Short mmCIF file of C-alpha atoms in Angstrom, two decimals:
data_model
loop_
_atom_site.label_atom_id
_atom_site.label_comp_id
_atom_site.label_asym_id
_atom_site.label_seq_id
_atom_site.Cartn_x
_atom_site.Cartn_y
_atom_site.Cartn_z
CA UNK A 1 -63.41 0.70 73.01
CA UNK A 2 -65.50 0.12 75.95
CA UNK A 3 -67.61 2.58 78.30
CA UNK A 4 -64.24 3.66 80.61
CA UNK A 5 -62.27 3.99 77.59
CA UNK A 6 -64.38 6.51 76.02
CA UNK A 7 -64.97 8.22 79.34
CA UNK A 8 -61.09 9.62 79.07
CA UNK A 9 -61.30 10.83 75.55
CA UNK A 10 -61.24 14.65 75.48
CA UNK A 11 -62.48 15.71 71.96
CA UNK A 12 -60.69 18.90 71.12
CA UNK A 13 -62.36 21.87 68.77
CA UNK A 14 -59.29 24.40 68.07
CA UNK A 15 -60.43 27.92 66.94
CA UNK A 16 -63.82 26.31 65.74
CA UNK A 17 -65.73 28.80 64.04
CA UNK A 18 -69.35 27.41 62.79
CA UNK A 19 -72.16 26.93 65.22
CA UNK A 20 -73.45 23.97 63.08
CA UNK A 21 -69.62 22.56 62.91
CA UNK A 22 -69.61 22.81 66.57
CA UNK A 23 -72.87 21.43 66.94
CA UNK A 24 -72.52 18.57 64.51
CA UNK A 25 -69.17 17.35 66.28
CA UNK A 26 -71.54 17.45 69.51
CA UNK A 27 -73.97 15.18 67.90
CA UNK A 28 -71.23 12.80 66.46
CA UNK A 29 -70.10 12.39 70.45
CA UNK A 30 -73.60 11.37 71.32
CA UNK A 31 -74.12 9.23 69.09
CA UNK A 32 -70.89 7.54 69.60
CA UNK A 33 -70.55 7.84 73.43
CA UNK A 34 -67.88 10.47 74.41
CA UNK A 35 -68.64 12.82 76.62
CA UNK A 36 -66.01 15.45 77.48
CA UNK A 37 -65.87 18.19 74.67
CA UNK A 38 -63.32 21.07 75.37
CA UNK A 39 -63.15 24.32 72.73
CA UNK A 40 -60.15 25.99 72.50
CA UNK A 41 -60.28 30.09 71.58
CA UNK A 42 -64.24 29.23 69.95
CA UNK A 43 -65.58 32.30 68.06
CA UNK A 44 -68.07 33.82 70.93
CA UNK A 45 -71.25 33.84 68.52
CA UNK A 46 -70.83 30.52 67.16
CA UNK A 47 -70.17 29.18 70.48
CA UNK A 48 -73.32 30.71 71.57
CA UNK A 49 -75.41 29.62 68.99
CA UNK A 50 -74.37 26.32 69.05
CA UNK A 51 -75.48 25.89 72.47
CA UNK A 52 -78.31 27.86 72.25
CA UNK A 53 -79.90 25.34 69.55
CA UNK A 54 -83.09 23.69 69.77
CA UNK A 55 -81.58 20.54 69.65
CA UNK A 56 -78.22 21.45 71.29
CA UNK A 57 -76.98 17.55 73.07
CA UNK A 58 -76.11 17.32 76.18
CA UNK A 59 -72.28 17.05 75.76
CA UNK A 60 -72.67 21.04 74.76
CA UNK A 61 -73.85 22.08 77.79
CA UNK A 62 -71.41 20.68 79.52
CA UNK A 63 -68.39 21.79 77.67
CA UNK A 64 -65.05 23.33 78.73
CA UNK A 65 -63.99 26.64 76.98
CA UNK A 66 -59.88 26.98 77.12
CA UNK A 67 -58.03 29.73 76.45
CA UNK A 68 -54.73 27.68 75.18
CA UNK A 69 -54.31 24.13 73.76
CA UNK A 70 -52.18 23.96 76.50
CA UNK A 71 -55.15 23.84 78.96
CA UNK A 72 -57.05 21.69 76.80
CA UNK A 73 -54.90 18.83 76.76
CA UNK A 74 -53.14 19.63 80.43
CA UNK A 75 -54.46 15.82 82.14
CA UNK A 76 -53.63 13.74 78.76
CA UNK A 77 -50.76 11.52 78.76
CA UNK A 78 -51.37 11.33 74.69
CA UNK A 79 -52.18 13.91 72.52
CA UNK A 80 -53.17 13.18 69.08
CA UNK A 81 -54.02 15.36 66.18
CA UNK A 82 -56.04 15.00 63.04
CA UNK A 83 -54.72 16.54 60.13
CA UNK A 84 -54.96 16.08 56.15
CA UNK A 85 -51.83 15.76 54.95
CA UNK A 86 -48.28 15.33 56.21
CA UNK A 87 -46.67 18.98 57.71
CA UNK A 88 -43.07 17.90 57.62
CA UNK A 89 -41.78 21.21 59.77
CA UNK A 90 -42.08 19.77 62.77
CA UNK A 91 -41.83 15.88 61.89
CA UNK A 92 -45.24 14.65 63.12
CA UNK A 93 -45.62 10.72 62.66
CA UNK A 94 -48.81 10.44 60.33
CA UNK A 95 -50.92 7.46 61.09
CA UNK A 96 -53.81 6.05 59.33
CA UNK A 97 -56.69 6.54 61.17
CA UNK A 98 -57.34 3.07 61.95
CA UNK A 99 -53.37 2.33 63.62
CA UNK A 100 -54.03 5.76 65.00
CA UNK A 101 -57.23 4.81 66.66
CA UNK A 102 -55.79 1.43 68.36
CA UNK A 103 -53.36 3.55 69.75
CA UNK A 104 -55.48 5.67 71.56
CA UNK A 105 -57.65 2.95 72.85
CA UNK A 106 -54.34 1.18 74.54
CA UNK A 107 -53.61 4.44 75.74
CA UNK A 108 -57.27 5.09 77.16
CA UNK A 109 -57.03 2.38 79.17
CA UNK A 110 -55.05 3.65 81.49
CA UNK A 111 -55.79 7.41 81.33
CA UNK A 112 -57.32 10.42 79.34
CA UNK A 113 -56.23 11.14 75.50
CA UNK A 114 -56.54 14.29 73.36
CA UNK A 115 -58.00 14.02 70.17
CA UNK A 116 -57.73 17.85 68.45
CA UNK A 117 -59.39 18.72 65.69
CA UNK A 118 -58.32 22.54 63.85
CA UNK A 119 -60.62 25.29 62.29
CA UNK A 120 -62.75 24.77 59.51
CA UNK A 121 -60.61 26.81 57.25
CA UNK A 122 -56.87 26.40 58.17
CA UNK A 123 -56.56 22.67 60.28
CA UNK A 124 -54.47 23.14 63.44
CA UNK A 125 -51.75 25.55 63.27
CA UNK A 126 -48.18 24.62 63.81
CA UNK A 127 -48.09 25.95 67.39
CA UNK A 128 -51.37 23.87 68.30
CA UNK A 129 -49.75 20.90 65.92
CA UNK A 130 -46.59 21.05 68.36
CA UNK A 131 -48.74 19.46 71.23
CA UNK A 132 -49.35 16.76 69.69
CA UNK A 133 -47.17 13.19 69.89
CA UNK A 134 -48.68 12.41 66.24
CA UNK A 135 -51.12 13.06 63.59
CA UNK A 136 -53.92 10.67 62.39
CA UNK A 137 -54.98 11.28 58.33
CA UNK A 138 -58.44 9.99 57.28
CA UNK A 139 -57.80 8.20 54.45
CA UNK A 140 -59.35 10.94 51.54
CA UNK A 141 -58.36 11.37 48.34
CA UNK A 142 -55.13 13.80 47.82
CA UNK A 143 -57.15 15.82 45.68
CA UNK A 144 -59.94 16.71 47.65
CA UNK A 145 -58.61 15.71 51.79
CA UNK A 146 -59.97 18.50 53.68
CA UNK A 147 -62.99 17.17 55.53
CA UNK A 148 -66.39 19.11 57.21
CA UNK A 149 -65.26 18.89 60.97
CA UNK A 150 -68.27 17.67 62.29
CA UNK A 151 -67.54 14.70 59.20
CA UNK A 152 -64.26 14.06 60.85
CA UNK A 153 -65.14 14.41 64.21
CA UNK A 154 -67.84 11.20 63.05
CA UNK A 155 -65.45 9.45 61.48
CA UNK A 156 -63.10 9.55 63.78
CA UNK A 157 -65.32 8.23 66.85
CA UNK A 158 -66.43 5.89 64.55
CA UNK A 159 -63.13 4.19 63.59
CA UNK A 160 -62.88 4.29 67.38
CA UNK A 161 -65.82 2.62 68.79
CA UNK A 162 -65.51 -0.01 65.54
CA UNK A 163 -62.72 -2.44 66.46
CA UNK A 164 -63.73 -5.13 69.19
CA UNK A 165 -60.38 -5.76 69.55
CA UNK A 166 -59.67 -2.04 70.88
CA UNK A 167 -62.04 -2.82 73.63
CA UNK A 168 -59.73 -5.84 74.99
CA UNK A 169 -56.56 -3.49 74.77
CA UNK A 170 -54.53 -3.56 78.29
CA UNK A 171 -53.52 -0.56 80.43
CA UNK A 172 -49.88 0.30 79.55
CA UNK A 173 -47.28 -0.60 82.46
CA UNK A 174 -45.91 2.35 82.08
CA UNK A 175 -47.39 5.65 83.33
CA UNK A 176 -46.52 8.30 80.65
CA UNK A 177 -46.41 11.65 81.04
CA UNK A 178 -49.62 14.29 80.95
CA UNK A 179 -49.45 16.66 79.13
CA UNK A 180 -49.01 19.20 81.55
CA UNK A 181 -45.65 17.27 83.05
CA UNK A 182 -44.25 17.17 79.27
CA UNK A 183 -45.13 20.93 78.70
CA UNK A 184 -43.14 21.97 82.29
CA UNK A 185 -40.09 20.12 80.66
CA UNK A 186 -40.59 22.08 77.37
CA UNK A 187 -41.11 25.57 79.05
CA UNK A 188 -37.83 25.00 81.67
CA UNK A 189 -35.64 23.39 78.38
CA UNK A 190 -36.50 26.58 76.29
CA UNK A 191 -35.46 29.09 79.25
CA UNK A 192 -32.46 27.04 79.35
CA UNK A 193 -31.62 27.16 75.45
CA UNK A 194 -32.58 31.17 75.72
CA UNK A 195 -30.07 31.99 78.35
CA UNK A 196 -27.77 29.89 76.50
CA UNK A 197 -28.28 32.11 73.63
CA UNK A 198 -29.00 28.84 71.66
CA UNK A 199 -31.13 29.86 68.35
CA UNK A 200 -32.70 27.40 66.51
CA UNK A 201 -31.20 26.46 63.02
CA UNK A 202 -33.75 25.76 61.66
CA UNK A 203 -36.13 27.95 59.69
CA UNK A 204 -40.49 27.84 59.71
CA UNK A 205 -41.45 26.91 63.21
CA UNK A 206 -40.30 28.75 66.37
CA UNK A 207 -37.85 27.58 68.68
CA UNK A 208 -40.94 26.80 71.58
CA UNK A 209 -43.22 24.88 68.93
CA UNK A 210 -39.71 22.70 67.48
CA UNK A 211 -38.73 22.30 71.83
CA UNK A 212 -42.15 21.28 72.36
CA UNK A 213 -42.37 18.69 69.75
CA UNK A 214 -38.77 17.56 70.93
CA UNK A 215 -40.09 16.50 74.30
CA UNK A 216 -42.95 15.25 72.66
CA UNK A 217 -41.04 12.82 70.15
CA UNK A 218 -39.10 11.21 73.62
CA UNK A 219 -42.25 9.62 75.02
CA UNK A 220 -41.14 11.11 78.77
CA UNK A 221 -42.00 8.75 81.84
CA UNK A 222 -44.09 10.56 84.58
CA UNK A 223 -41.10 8.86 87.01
CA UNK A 224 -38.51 10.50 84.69
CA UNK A 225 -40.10 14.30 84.36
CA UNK A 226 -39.09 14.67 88.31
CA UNK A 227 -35.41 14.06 86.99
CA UNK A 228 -35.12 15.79 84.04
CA UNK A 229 -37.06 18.84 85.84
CA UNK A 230 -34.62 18.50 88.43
CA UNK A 231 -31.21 18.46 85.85
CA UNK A 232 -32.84 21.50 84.26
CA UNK A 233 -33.20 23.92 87.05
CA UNK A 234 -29.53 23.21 88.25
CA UNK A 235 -28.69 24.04 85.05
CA UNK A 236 -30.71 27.10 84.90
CA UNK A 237 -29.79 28.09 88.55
CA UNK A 238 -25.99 27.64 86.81
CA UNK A 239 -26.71 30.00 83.83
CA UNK A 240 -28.16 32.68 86.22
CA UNK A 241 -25.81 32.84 88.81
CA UNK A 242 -22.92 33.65 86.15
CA UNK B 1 -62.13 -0.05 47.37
CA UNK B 2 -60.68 1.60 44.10
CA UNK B 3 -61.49 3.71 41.45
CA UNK B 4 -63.28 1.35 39.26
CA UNK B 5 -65.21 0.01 42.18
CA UNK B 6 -66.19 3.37 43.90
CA UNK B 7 -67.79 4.30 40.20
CA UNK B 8 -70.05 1.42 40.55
CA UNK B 9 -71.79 3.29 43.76
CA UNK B 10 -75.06 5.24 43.71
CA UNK B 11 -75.29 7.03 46.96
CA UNK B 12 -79.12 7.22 46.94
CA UNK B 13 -81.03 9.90 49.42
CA UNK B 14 -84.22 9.34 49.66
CA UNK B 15 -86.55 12.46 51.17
CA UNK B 16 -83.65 14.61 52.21
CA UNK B 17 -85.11 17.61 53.76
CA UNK B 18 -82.31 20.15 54.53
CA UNK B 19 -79.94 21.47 51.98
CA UNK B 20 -77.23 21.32 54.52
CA UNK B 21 -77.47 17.67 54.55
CA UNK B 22 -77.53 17.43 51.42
CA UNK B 23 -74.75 19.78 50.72
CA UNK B 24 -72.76 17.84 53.63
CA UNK B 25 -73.76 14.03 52.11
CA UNK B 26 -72.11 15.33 48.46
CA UNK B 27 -69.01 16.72 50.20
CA UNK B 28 -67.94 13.79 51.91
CA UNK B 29 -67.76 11.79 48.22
CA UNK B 30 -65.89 14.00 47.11
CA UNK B 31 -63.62 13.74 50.19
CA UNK B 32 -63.73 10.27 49.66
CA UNK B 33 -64.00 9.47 45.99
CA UNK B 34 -67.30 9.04 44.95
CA UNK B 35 -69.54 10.85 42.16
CA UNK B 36 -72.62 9.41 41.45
CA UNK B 37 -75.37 10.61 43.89
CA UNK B 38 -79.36 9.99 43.26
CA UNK B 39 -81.63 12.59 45.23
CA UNK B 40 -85.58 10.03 46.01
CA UNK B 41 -88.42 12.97 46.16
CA UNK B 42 -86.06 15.70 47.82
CA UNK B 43 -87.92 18.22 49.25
CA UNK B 44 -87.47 20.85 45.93
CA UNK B 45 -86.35 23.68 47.79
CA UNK B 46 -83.77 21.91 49.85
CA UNK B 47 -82.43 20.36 46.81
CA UNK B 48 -82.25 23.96 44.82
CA UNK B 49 -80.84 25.71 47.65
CA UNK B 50 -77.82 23.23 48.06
CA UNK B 51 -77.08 23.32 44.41
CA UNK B 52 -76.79 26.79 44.33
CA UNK B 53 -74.42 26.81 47.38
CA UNK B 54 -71.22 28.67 46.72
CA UNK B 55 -69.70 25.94 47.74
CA UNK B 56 -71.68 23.02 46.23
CA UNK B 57 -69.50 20.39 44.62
CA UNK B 58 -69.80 18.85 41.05
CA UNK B 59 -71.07 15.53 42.52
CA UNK B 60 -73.91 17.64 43.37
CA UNK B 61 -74.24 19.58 39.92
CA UNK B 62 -74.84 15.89 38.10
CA UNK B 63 -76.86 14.51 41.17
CA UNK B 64 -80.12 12.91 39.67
CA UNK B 65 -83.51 13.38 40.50
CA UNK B 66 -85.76 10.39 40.80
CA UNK B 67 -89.38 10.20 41.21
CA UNK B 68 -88.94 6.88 43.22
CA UNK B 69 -86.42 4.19 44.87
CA UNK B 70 -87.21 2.04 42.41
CA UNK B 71 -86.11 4.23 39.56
CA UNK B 72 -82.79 4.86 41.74
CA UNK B 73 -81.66 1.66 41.77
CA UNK B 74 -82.86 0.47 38.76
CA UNK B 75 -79.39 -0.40 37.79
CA UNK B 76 -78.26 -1.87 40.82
CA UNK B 77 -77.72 -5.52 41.71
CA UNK B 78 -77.59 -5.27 45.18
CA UNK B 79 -79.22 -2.62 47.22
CA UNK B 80 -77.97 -1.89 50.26
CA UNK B 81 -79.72 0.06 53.21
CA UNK B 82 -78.55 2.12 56.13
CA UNK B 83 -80.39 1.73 59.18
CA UNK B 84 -80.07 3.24 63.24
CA UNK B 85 -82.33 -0.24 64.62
CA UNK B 86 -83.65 -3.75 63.92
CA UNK B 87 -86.95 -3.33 61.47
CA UNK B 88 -88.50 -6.43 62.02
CA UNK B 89 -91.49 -5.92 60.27
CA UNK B 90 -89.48 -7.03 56.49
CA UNK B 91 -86.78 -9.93 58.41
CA UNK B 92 -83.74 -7.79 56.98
CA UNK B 93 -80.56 -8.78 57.90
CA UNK B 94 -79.25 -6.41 60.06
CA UNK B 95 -75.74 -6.27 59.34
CA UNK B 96 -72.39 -4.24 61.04
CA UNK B 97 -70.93 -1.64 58.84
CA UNK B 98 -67.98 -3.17 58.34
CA UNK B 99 -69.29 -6.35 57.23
CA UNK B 100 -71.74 -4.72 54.98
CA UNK B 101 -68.69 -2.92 53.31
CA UNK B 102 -66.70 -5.91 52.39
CA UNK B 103 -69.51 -7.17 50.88
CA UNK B 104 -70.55 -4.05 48.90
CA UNK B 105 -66.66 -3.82 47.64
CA UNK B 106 -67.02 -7.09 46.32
CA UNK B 107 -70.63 -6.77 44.58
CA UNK B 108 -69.22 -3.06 43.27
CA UNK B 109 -66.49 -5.18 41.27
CA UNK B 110 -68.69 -6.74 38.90
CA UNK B 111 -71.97 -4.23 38.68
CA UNK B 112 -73.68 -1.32 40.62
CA UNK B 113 -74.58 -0.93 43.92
CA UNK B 114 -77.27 1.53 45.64
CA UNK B 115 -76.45 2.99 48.64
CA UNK B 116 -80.12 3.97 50.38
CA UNK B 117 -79.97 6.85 53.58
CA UNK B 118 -83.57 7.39 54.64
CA UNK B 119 -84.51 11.27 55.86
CA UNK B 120 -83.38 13.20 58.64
CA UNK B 121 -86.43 12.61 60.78
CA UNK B 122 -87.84 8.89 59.46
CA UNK B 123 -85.10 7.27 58.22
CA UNK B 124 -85.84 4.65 55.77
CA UNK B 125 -89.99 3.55 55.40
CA UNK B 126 -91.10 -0.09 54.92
CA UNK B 127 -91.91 0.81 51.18
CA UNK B 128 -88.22 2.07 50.80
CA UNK B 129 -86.54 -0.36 52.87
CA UNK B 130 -88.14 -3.63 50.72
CA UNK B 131 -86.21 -2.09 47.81
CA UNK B 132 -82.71 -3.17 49.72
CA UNK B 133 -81.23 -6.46 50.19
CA UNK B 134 -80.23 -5.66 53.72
CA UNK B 135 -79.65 -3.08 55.76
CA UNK B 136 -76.08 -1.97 57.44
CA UNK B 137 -76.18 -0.10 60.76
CA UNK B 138 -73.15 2.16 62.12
CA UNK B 139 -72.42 1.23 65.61
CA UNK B 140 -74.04 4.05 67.11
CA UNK B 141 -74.93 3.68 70.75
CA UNK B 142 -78.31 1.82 71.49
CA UNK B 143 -80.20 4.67 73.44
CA UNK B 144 -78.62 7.59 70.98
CA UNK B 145 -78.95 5.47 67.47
CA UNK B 146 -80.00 8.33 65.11
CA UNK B 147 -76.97 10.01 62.64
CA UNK B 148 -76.66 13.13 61.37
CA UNK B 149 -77.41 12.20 57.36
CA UNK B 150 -74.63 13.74 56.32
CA UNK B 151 -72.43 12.39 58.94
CA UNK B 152 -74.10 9.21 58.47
CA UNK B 153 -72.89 9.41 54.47
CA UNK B 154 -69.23 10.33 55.39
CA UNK B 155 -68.60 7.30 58.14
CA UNK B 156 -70.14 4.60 55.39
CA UNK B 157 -68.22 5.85 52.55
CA UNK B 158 -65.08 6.27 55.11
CA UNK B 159 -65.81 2.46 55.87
CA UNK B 160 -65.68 1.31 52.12
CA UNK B 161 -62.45 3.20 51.46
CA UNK B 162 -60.54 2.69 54.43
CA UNK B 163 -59.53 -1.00 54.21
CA UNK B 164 -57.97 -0.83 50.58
CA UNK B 165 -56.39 2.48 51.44
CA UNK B 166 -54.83 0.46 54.62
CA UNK B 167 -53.64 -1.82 52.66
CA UNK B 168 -51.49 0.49 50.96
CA UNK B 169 -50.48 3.12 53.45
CA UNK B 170 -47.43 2.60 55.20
CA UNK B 171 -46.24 4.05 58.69
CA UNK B 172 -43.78 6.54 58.24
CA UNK B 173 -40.21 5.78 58.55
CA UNK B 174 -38.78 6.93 61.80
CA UNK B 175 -35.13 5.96 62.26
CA UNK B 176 -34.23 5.33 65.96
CA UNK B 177 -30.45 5.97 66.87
CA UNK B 178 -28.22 4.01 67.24
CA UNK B 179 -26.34 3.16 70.49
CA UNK B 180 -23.39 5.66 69.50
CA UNK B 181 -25.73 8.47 68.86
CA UNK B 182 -27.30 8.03 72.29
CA UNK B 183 -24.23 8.02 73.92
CA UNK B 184 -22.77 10.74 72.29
CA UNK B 185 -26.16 12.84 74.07
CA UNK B 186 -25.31 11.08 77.46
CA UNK B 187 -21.72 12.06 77.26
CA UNK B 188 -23.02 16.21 76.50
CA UNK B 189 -25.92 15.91 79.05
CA UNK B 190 -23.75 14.57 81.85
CA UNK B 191 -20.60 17.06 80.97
CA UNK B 192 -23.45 19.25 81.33
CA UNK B 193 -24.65 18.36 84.49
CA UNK B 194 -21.36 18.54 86.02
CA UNK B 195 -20.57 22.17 85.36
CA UNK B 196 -23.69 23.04 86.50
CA UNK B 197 -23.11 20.97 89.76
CA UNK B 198 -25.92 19.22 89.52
CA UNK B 199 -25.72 15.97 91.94
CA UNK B 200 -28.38 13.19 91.35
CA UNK B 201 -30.17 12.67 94.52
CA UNK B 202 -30.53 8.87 94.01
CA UNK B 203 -27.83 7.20 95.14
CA UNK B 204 -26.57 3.32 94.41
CA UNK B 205 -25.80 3.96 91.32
CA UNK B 206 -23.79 6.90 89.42
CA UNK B 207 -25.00 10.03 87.38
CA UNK B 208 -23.39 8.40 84.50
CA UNK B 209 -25.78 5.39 84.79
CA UNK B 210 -28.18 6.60 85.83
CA UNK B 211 -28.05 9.59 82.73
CA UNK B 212 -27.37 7.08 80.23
CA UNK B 213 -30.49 5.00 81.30
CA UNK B 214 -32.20 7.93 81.24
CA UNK B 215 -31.27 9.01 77.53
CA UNK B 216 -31.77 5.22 76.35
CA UNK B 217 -35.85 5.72 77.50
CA UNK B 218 -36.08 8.60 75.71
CA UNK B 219 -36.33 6.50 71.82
CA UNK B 220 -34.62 9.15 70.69
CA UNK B 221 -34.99 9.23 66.84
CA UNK B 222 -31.81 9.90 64.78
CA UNK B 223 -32.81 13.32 62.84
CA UNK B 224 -33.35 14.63 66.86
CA UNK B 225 -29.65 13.54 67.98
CA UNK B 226 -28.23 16.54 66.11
CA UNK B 227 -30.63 19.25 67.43
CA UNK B 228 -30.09 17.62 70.62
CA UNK B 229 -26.92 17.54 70.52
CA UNK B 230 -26.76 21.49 69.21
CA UNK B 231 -28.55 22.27 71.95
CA UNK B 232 -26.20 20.66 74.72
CA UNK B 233 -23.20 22.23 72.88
CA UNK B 234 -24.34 25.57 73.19
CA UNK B 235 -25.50 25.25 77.02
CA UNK B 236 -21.99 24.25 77.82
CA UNK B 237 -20.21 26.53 76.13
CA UNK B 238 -22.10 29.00 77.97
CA UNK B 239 -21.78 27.30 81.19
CA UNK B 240 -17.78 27.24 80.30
CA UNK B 241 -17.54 30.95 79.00
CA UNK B 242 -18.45 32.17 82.70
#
């Protein structure tokens, strides 16, 4: 993964809630070249702290607070999460880190990625998990997979910068969807399915975290959100004007 | 790298300073498999205070103390050390992470090896470093070389697991539907579309076409054809019960 590649990677902290955590995963970016760190919802104090350090890096200082995961990953055509084990509810594609990772560097050749990373204590929730297109497992043991998060922020990068080969990936022809084109879809589909007093079947997630991960699984084209956005408000204009 | 072959490792720290680190260094071989860790000289209080973390793992409970590197790796038959630069001063072989790995899994079949992580602040000294073989060096960036220790720890040991637990994990199994699934969804969507009067703008070629193509870029997966389909089902019936 070359210098332009790692410019578009937007390392993700979700509800991160240890200064030192939030620190470390800093450190891990410097060391490794990324730049763009964005904290979703951080606890205020550790936030604080964090940047307050003596030897607080650079990438701190400079780093987005969001209020939603929505607004974190809003210009990323891919969003990937990290996660320790498989959460069948809403169907998320696990990938090894390392398939994961050459993924990401195809994709960051032709525009920014998401990499989220969940809370210390409880990994990303299923609402933050139904962002993502897929999940990337470091390869731990069963019995003991639940990593420090500035460890798996390290690893991560690592198993990104590592590959030469990553660094000779080509931009994708096709110009997928951000983020925020794939959550207007989601948001305009649910109103639809709520005035069509359509509930979802199926029990553990709700309806907006199983729509979102829907439009997530289909991979949307940028060229095809204008269409489907299109098809939806007719049919929502339809629905309304019963 | 398996069981019998991570057993053969002695993660060796030599001056660690801060009980964090410490406490951070033992985590990650437990995350990754690993149980026999040799503390060089640790500054005493450092080493106490991680010990008697409420979290401190049992890799940490039968960590032994040495008086010096050579006691640590005593038993070892090659001696590996981790390194953030070039020391010219002993000729080591400098060598990539990766390539270091392979060649660590392969000594760690037949004997043990010593893993050597210099302090927080020094890193490894001449007198330590003429103990190793060579040294390995993560692919940190040239003009930001210097690791966390503890991250440091985690990406090597990530490094000598990952490729044999590659060669086992699999992708998962997504099943992508099949031409009669995807056409069933066309059929819905464009019944759909013409209750709610929704014309397609582009014209040459029909709604029909132009919907199917539509549906076929989606890769819809087969488990999401039936939610799909659920969903279209219910909007029309609403759109028909007007």
């Amino acid at each position: 993964m070359d210098a332009a590649q790692r410019a578009q990677i937007r390392v993700v902290l979700v509800d991160a809630r240890n200064p030192l955590n939030i620190g470390a995963a800093a450190r891990a970016m410097v060391n490794f070249g990324f730049d763009t760190l964005r904290l979703v919802n951080p606890y205020p104090v550790a936030f604080q702290e964090a940047r307050s350090a003596v030897r607080a890096v650079g990438v701190l200082k400079t780093a987005e607070q969001c209020g939603t995961v929505a607004e974190a990953v809003a210009d990323c055509a891919l969003v990937a999460g990290t996660s320790d084990s498989e959460r069948r509810e809403l169907k998320h594609p696990l990938r090894r880190l390392e398939n994961g990772a050459r993924t990401i560097a195809k994709a960051a050749a032709s525009g920014p990625v998401a990499l989220l990373f969940g809370s210390e204590k409880f990994g990303l929730s299923n609402d933050d998990l139904s962002h993502c297109h897929w999940l990337m497992r470091i390869p731990t043991l069963a019995e003991q997979p639940s990593m420090n998060l500035g460890q798996a922020v390290a690893v991560t990068l690592y198993e990104l910068v590592r590959s030469r080969e990553a660094a000779r990936a080509r931009p994708a022809e096709r110009r997928a969807a951000v983020a925020a084109e794939s959550e207007r879809i989601t948001q305009m589909l649910v109103e639809v399915l709520k005035q069509s007093g359509y509930v979802n079947p199926v029990i553990g997630a709700s309806t907006l975290a199983k729509t979102r991960r829907l439009v997530r699984r289909l991979n949307l084209e940028s060229a095809d959100v204008a269409v489907l956005s299109g098809m939806l408000r007719q049919i929502l204009w339809k629905l309304n004007s019963r």
